[in-house]
């Protein structure tokens, strides 16, 4: 089918080696970057991404507002109880969270067709608004808000959160939470102890801190990368711990990137590109916020050795080869290497990454270091 229109724009100073192409096709606008052969460098790509994002924000100001409803909840995790909200209605900007007065119980499969355990979680009903010239475009914006919300909740609680019911226009009516589903989900009434709290042994969410973290994540987009890395790593934590470690290390590096002042005007003599701090320098700079100096070298080398083995050689170090089922050794006095990796690798990187991300998200100032002092 013929294209309706196309435009390409050069930068005013002509320093970028790329051009932005816009194609209007079937009521949608597609943007792509045109340049030399091969993938363009980041410094020739990011300006266009930022320009398109800025134009999108300006364009959406005049669009109608669409109210929507959705539902989210924590994902199943071994030996970890679901976090809870105690009958709360929490406003986070354009989003309102409402805890449901019931829980869902789902079956968590084991390594046998007849073996399973139950996992209870309380859904959160989400009320929000998004702008768009029609619901399809507003729906995409709603999904982005929900994705960031689940990511921030994952950082706050240490438990992975996921979308349970996709956003739908509020005009369709309230969400109908089913009594049961073909996948084995059963609706249960909450039980309470003598103090009036839910009987489940689970930790309440700090609503005040969550509010601060949410506002900061919207006001400072630089924290978006470590939040995203942590969120994706948390989704792999139980099923693919070795690859999960790669994501946690990346989140730590991104926090370190916020700490190190980049050198200006220095170019690599080999490739001619502007020099940046190394990933190892960024990693160590971040660790200095949460570890004493005498621990940084050992922790850094150990986590990086595992991370590099997976990232560059595809190696796995945990229980992936046994489908997540721990294997007992000949002696209970000697730790299995897979068990050591779980505690000193994935779990350690998870804790460090979460502590580091919470610092800037919770509004705590972080001291920027020069590249030399971070070395």
Short mmCIF file of C-alpha atoms in Angstrom, two decimals:
data_model
loop_
_atom_site.label_atom_id
_atom_site.label_comp_id
_atom_site.label_asym_id
_atom_site.label_seq_id
_atom_site.Cartn_x
_atom_site.Cartn_y
_atom_site.Cartn_z
CA UNK A 1 0.00 0.00 0.00
CA UNK A 2 1.31 3.46 -0.76
CA UNK A 3 2.72 5.63 2.01
CA UNK A 4 0.65 8.68 2.78
CA UNK A 5 3.55 11.02 3.59
CA UNK A 6 7.18 10.98 4.63
CA UNK A 7 9.59 13.57 5.98
CA UNK A 8 13.24 13.54 7.06
CA UNK A 9 14.98 16.23 9.09
CA UNK A 10 18.67 17.04 9.53
CA UNK A 11 20.03 18.68 12.66
CA UNK A 12 20.61 22.41 12.48
CA UNK A 13 24.36 22.20 13.05
CA UNK A 14 24.84 19.11 10.89
CA UNK A 15 26.90 17.26 13.49
CA UNK A 16 24.74 14.13 13.60
CA UNK A 17 25.49 11.48 11.01
CA UNK A 18 21.87 10.32 11.02
CA UNK A 19 18.48 11.60 9.95
CA UNK A 20 15.03 11.03 11.39
CA UNK A 21 12.47 9.50 9.07
CA UNK A 22 8.73 9.81 9.68
CA UNK A 23 6.14 7.67 7.92
CA UNK A 24 2.40 8.24 8.30
CA UNK A 25 0.64 4.97 7.53
CA UNK A 26 -2.92 3.83 8.31
CA UNK A 27 -3.60 6.54 10.92
CA UNK A 28 -0.29 5.89 12.72
CA UNK A 29 3.03 7.69 12.65
CA UNK A 30 6.21 5.61 12.49
CA UNK A 31 9.67 7.05 13.19
CA UNK A 32 12.97 5.51 12.18
CA UNK A 33 16.59 6.63 12.12
CA UNK A 34 18.50 6.66 8.83
CA UNK A 35 22.28 6.72 8.78
CA UNK A 36 25.38 4.94 7.65
CA UNK A 37 25.72 1.19 7.25
CA UNK A 38 25.28 -0.77 10.46
CA UNK A 39 23.70 0.26 13.74
CA UNK A 40 24.14 3.96 14.61
CA UNK A 41 26.16 4.89 17.69
CA UNK A 42 24.26 5.95 20.79
CA UNK A 43 25.26 9.59 20.42
CA UNK A 44 23.66 9.60 16.95
CA UNK A 45 20.52 7.80 18.13
CA UNK A 46 19.60 9.19 21.55
CA UNK A 47 18.98 12.79 20.36
CA UNK A 48 16.27 11.52 18.02
CA UNK A 49 14.70 9.35 20.72
CA UNK A 50 14.57 12.32 23.07
CA UNK A 51 13.17 14.57 20.33
CA UNK A 52 10.40 12.11 19.49
CA UNK A 53 9.56 11.63 23.20
CA UNK A 54 9.44 15.40 23.70
CA UNK A 55 7.22 15.87 20.65
CA UNK A 56 4.94 13.09 21.88
CA UNK A 57 4.52 14.78 25.26
CA UNK A 58 3.72 18.13 23.64
CA UNK A 59 1.28 16.54 21.23
CA UNK A 60 -0.58 14.69 24.00
CA UNK A 61 -1.38 17.89 25.90
CA UNK A 62 -4.35 18.63 23.67
CA UNK A 63 -5.63 15.05 23.59
CA UNK A 64 -8.71 13.94 25.55
CA UNK A 65 -8.24 12.16 28.86
CA UNK A 66 -9.31 8.52 29.14
CA UNK A 67 -10.05 7.00 32.56
CA UNK A 68 -9.13 3.34 32.90
CA UNK A 69 -9.05 0.42 35.33
CA UNK A 70 -6.55 -2.41 35.70
CA UNK A 71 -5.36 -4.93 38.27
CA UNK A 72 -1.86 -5.91 39.39
CA UNK A 73 -0.48 -8.34 41.94
CA UNK A 74 2.71 -9.97 43.24
CA UNK A 75 4.07 -12.99 41.42
CA UNK A 76 4.66 -16.33 43.07
CA UNK A 77 8.07 -16.72 44.69
CA UNK A 78 9.57 -19.58 46.64
CA UNK A 79 9.51 -19.15 50.45
CA UNK A 80 8.45 -15.49 50.25
CA UNK A 81 5.09 -14.24 51.49
CA UNK A 82 3.05 -11.78 49.49
CA UNK A 83 3.30 -8.11 50.55
CA UNK A 84 0.06 -6.43 51.52
CA UNK A 85 -1.78 -3.14 51.67
CA UNK A 86 -4.02 -2.77 54.71
CA UNK A 87 -7.31 -1.57 53.18
CA UNK A 88 -5.66 1.39 51.49
CA UNK A 89 -6.64 3.95 48.87
CA UNK A 90 -3.36 5.50 47.76
CA UNK A 91 -3.02 8.32 45.23
CA UNK A 92 0.15 8.31 43.13
CA UNK A 93 -0.26 11.27 40.80
CA UNK A 94 -2.73 10.24 38.11
CA UNK A 95 -2.90 6.70 39.53
CA UNK A 96 -4.97 5.48 42.47
CA UNK A 97 -4.32 2.12 44.15
CA UNK A 98 -7.10 0.29 45.98
CA UNK A 99 -6.49 -2.93 47.88
CA UNK A 100 -9.11 -5.62 47.43
CA UNK A 101 -10.90 -7.13 50.44
CA UNK A 102 -10.14 -10.66 49.31
CA UNK A 103 -7.18 -12.73 48.20
CA UNK A 104 -6.49 -15.22 45.45
CA UNK A 105 -5.01 -18.62 46.06
CA UNK A 106 -3.18 -20.20 43.17
CA UNK A 107 -1.45 -23.51 42.73
CA UNK A 108 2.29 -23.44 42.30
CA UNK A 109 3.41 -26.49 40.36
CA UNK A 110 6.27 -28.68 41.54
CA UNK A 111 8.27 -31.26 39.59
CA UNK A 112 5.39 -33.76 39.61
CA UNK A 113 2.03 -33.71 37.88
CA UNK A 114 0.37 -34.48 41.23
CA UNK A 115 2.49 -32.13 43.34
CA UNK A 116 1.79 -28.49 44.06
CA UNK A 117 1.71 -25.87 46.80
CA UNK A 118 -0.63 -22.93 47.35
CA UNK A 119 0.33 -19.28 47.06
CA UNK A 120 -1.93 -16.46 48.26
CA UNK A 121 -1.81 -12.89 47.05
CA UNK A 122 -4.05 -9.82 47.29
CA UNK A 123 -4.77 -7.99 44.01
CA UNK A 124 -4.56 -4.22 43.74
CA UNK A 125 -7.14 -2.43 41.64
CA UNK A 126 -5.56 0.47 39.75
CA UNK A 127 -7.51 3.55 38.62
CA UNK A 128 -5.69 5.85 36.22
CA UNK A 129 -5.98 8.33 33.40
CA UNK A 130 -4.10 8.62 30.11
CA UNK A 131 -4.22 11.08 27.25
CA UNK A 132 -4.61 10.05 23.64
CA UNK A 133 -6.50 10.96 20.50
CA UNK A 134 -8.28 7.58 20.87
CA UNK A 135 -8.31 4.73 23.40
CA UNK A 136 -5.71 2.68 21.49
CA UNK A 137 -3.04 5.33 22.00
CA UNK A 138 -4.16 6.03 25.59
CA UNK A 139 -4.03 2.27 26.27
CA UNK A 140 -0.34 2.17 25.37
CA UNK A 141 0.35 5.04 27.76
CA UNK A 142 -1.62 3.25 30.49
CA UNK A 143 0.50 0.13 30.00
CA UNK A 144 3.69 2.18 30.36
CA UNK A 145 2.41 3.68 33.63
CA UNK A 146 1.47 0.23 34.95
CA UNK A 147 4.85 -1.17 33.94
CA UNK A 148 6.67 1.55 35.86
CA UNK A 149 4.31 1.08 38.81
CA UNK A 150 5.03 -2.66 38.95
CA UNK A 151 8.76 -1.94 38.69
CA UNK A 152 8.71 0.56 41.56
CA UNK A 153 6.62 -1.82 43.69
CA UNK A 154 9.14 -4.57 42.94
CA UNK A 155 11.98 -2.37 44.16
CA UNK A 156 10.00 -1.33 47.26
CA UNK A 157 8.93 -4.85 48.30
CA UNK A 158 11.63 -7.11 46.83
CA UNK A 159 8.81 -9.23 45.35
CA UNK A 160 8.09 -9.21 41.62
CA UNK A 161 4.80 -7.54 40.63
CA UNK A 162 2.99 -8.18 37.37
CA UNK A 163 -0.06 -7.12 35.38
CA UNK A 164 -3.07 -9.30 36.22
CA UNK A 165 -5.81 -7.48 34.28
CA UNK A 166 -4.96 -5.24 31.31
CA UNK A 167 -6.18 -1.62 31.37
CA UNK A 168 -9.72 -1.12 30.16
CA UNK A 169 -11.84 2.05 29.78
CA UNK A 170 -13.58 2.95 33.04
CA UNK A 171 -16.79 3.49 31.08
CA UNK A 172 -17.00 -0.29 30.58
CA UNK A 173 -17.79 -0.65 34.27
CA UNK A 174 -15.90 -2.13 37.23
CA UNK A 175 -13.50 -5.04 36.88
CA UNK A 176 -15.23 -8.36 37.45
CA UNK A 177 -12.87 -10.39 39.61
CA UNK A 178 -13.75 -14.07 38.98
CA UNK A 179 -14.45 -16.56 41.77
CA UNK A 180 -12.20 -19.07 40.00
CA UNK A 181 -10.39 -19.54 36.70
CA UNK A 182 -9.62 -22.59 34.52
CA UNK A 183 -5.95 -22.16 35.51
CA UNK A 184 -6.73 -23.01 39.14
CA UNK A 185 -7.07 -19.54 40.66
CA UNK A 186 -9.50 -19.52 43.62
CA UNK A 187 -10.97 -16.45 45.30
CA UNK A 188 -10.65 -16.52 49.11
CA UNK A 189 -11.98 -14.26 51.84
CA UNK A 190 -9.27 -12.63 53.93
CA UNK A 191 -8.92 -13.87 57.49
CA UNK A 192 -7.83 -11.55 60.31
CA UNK A 193 -6.13 -12.03 63.67
CA UNK A 194 -7.18 -10.53 67.01
CA UNK A 195 -5.48 -7.21 66.21
CA UNK A 196 -7.51 -6.82 63.05
CA UNK A 197 -4.59 -7.40 60.69
CA UNK A 198 -4.58 -10.01 57.92
CA UNK A 199 -3.65 -13.41 59.34
CA UNK A 200 -1.13 -14.03 56.58
CA UNK A 201 2.46 -13.61 57.79
CA UNK A 202 3.35 -10.94 55.27
CA UNK A 203 4.96 -7.53 55.44
CA UNK A 204 2.93 -4.36 54.95
CA UNK A 205 4.02 -1.93 52.22
CA UNK A 206 5.35 1.45 53.32
CA UNK A 207 2.82 3.67 51.55
CA UNK A 208 4.60 6.94 52.36
CA UNK A 209 7.93 5.74 50.97
CA UNK A 210 6.20 4.26 47.93
CA UNK A 211 4.65 7.68 47.23
CA UNK A 212 8.06 9.38 47.42
CA UNK A 213 9.64 6.74 45.18
CA UNK A 214 6.87 7.01 42.59
CA UNK A 215 7.12 10.80 42.38
CA UNK A 216 10.90 10.65 42.06
CA UNK A 217 10.72 8.04 39.30
CA UNK A 218 8.49 10.39 37.30
CA UNK A 219 10.54 13.53 37.94
CA UNK A 220 13.98 12.02 37.25
CA UNK A 221 14.08 9.77 34.20
CA UNK A 222 17.74 8.93 34.86
CA UNK A 223 16.61 6.47 37.53
CA UNK A 224 14.44 4.65 34.98
CA UNK A 225 17.28 2.46 33.65
CA UNK A 226 18.30 0.88 36.99
CA UNK A 227 14.64 0.41 37.94
CA UNK A 228 13.98 -1.37 34.64
CA UNK A 229 17.10 -3.55 34.98
CA UNK A 230 16.13 -4.57 38.51
CA UNK A 231 12.54 -5.31 37.48
CA UNK A 232 13.54 -7.59 34.61
CA UNK A 233 16.16 -9.32 36.78
CA UNK A 234 13.57 -9.93 39.51
CA UNK A 235 11.29 -11.67 37.01
CA UNK A 236 14.09 -14.21 36.34
CA UNK A 237 15.26 -14.53 39.94
CA UNK A 238 13.76 -17.95 40.73
CA UNK A 239 13.61 -19.54 37.29
CA UNK A 240 16.89 -18.31 35.73
CA UNK A 241 19.13 -17.05 38.56
CA UNK A 242 22.35 -16.90 36.52
CA UNK A 243 20.82 -14.60 33.92
CA UNK A 244 19.03 -12.74 36.70
CA UNK A 245 22.44 -11.88 38.16
CA UNK A 246 23.39 -10.17 34.88
CA UNK A 247 20.40 -7.84 35.30
CA UNK A 248 21.12 -7.05 38.95
CA UNK A 249 24.74 -6.20 38.13
CA UNK A 250 23.52 -3.95 35.30
CA UNK A 251 21.23 -2.13 37.76
CA UNK A 252 24.19 -1.54 40.10
CA UNK A 253 26.28 -0.24 37.19
CA UNK A 254 23.53 2.19 36.20
CA UNK A 255 23.41 3.63 39.72
CA UNK A 256 27.19 4.00 39.50
CA UNK A 257 26.76 5.82 36.21
CA UNK A 258 24.78 8.48 38.08
CA UNK A 259 27.68 8.87 40.51
CA UNK A 260 30.67 9.34 38.23
CA UNK A 261 31.19 12.64 36.50
CA UNK A 262 32.06 11.81 32.90
CA UNK A 263 35.27 13.31 31.48
CA UNK A 264 34.62 15.98 28.86
CA UNK A 265 36.38 16.22 25.55
CA UNK A 266 38.65 13.19 26.03
CA UNK A 267 38.66 10.80 23.08
CA UNK A 268 39.79 7.22 22.77
CA UNK A 269 42.98 7.11 20.64
CA UNK A 270 41.84 3.85 19.03
CA UNK A 271 38.22 4.43 18.01
CA UNK A 272 38.05 8.23 18.31
CA UNK A 273 34.87 8.17 20.43
CA UNK A 274 34.49 10.23 23.59
CA UNK A 275 35.80 8.40 26.62
CA UNK A 276 33.41 7.18 29.30
CA UNK A 277 33.98 5.49 32.63
CA UNK A 278 34.30 1.71 32.52
CA UNK A 279 31.52 -0.55 33.76
CA UNK A 280 33.82 -1.83 36.52
CA UNK A 281 34.45 1.73 37.74
CA UNK A 282 30.73 2.46 37.78
CA UNK A 283 30.08 -0.79 39.63
CA UNK A 284 32.64 -0.07 42.35
CA UNK A 285 31.47 3.53 42.70
CA UNK A 286 27.95 2.29 43.46
CA UNK A 287 29.15 -0.35 45.93
CA UNK A 288 30.90 2.34 47.97
CA UNK A 289 27.47 3.60 49.03
CA UNK A 290 26.50 0.33 50.72
CA UNK A 291 29.73 -1.56 51.48
CA UNK A 292 32.90 -0.81 53.48
CA UNK A 293 36.00 -0.28 51.37
CA UNK A 294 37.64 -3.55 52.45
CA UNK A 295 34.69 -5.56 51.07
CA UNK A 296 34.35 -3.88 47.68
CA UNK A 297 37.19 -5.64 45.88
CA UNK A 298 36.11 -9.17 46.87
CA UNK A 299 32.41 -8.60 46.22
CA UNK A 300 33.09 -6.86 42.92
CA UNK A 301 35.44 -9.54 41.56
CA UNK A 302 33.16 -12.40 42.62
CA UNK A 303 29.95 -10.96 41.17
CA UNK A 304 31.70 -9.84 37.99
CA UNK A 305 33.27 -13.26 37.47
CA UNK A 306 29.86 -14.93 37.59
CA UNK A 307 28.19 -12.18 35.59
CA UNK A 308 30.83 -12.29 32.83
CA UNK A 309 30.67 -16.07 32.62
CA UNK A 310 26.95 -15.87 31.87
CA UNK A 311 26.98 -12.72 29.72
CA UNK A 312 29.94 -13.71 27.55
CA UNK A 313 29.95 -17.53 27.66
CA UNK A 314 26.35 -18.46 28.44
CA UNK A 315 27.39 -20.35 31.58
CA UNK A 316 24.95 -21.08 34.40
CA UNK A 317 25.97 -21.48 38.03
CA UNK A 318 22.80 -22.24 39.95
CA UNK A 319 20.13 -24.96 39.81
CA UNK A 320 19.06 -24.28 36.21
CA UNK A 321 20.41 -27.63 35.01
CA UNK A 322 18.19 -29.44 37.55
CA UNK A 323 15.14 -27.31 36.63
CA UNK A 324 15.42 -25.37 39.88
CA UNK A 325 15.31 -28.41 42.15
CA UNK A 326 18.28 -28.43 44.58
CA UNK A 327 20.32 -31.61 44.62
CA UNK A 328 21.73 -32.98 47.89
CA UNK A 329 25.43 -33.78 47.96
CA UNK A 330 27.26 -36.61 49.69
CA UNK A 331 27.82 -34.49 52.79
CA UNK A 332 25.64 -31.96 54.56
CA UNK A 333 28.78 -30.27 55.87
CA UNK A 334 29.95 -29.11 52.44
CA UNK A 335 27.98 -26.45 50.60
CA UNK A 336 27.11 -27.19 47.01
CA UNK A 337 28.52 -24.63 44.51
CA UNK A 338 24.97 -23.97 43.26
CA UNK A 339 23.86 -23.12 46.78
CA UNK A 340 26.84 -20.80 47.27
CA UNK A 341 25.98 -19.02 44.03
CA UNK A 342 22.39 -18.52 45.14
CA UNK A 343 23.44 -16.86 48.41
CA UNK A 344 26.59 -15.00 47.34
CA UNK A 345 25.60 -14.36 43.74
CA UNK A 346 21.95 -13.73 42.90
CA UNK A 347 20.75 -13.00 46.43
CA UNK A 348 23.72 -10.74 47.20
CA UNK A 349 23.40 -8.79 43.95
CA UNK A 350 19.64 -8.52 44.47
CA UNK A 351 20.08 -6.98 47.93
CA UNK A 352 22.81 -4.57 46.80
CA UNK A 353 20.90 -3.42 43.72
CA UNK A 354 17.69 -2.88 45.67
CA UNK A 355 19.42 -0.92 48.45
CA UNK A 356 21.19 1.26 45.87
CA UNK A 357 18.09 2.03 43.81
CA UNK A 358 16.03 2.89 46.89
CA UNK A 359 18.56 5.57 47.93
CA UNK A 360 17.95 7.99 45.02
CA UNK A 361 14.30 6.93 44.66
CA UNK A 362 13.56 7.73 48.29
CA UNK A 363 15.03 11.20 47.85
CA UNK A 364 18.37 10.55 49.56
CA UNK A 365 21.15 12.63 47.97
CA UNK A 366 24.03 10.69 46.43
CA UNK A 367 27.48 12.17 46.15
CA UNK A 368 28.82 12.44 42.63
CA UNK A 369 32.39 11.20 42.24
CA UNK A 370 34.94 11.95 39.62
CA UNK A 371 36.21 9.09 37.49
CA UNK A 372 39.61 9.19 39.20
CA UNK A 373 38.22 9.07 42.75
CA UNK A 374 35.89 6.22 41.76
CA UNK A 375 38.68 4.06 40.40
#
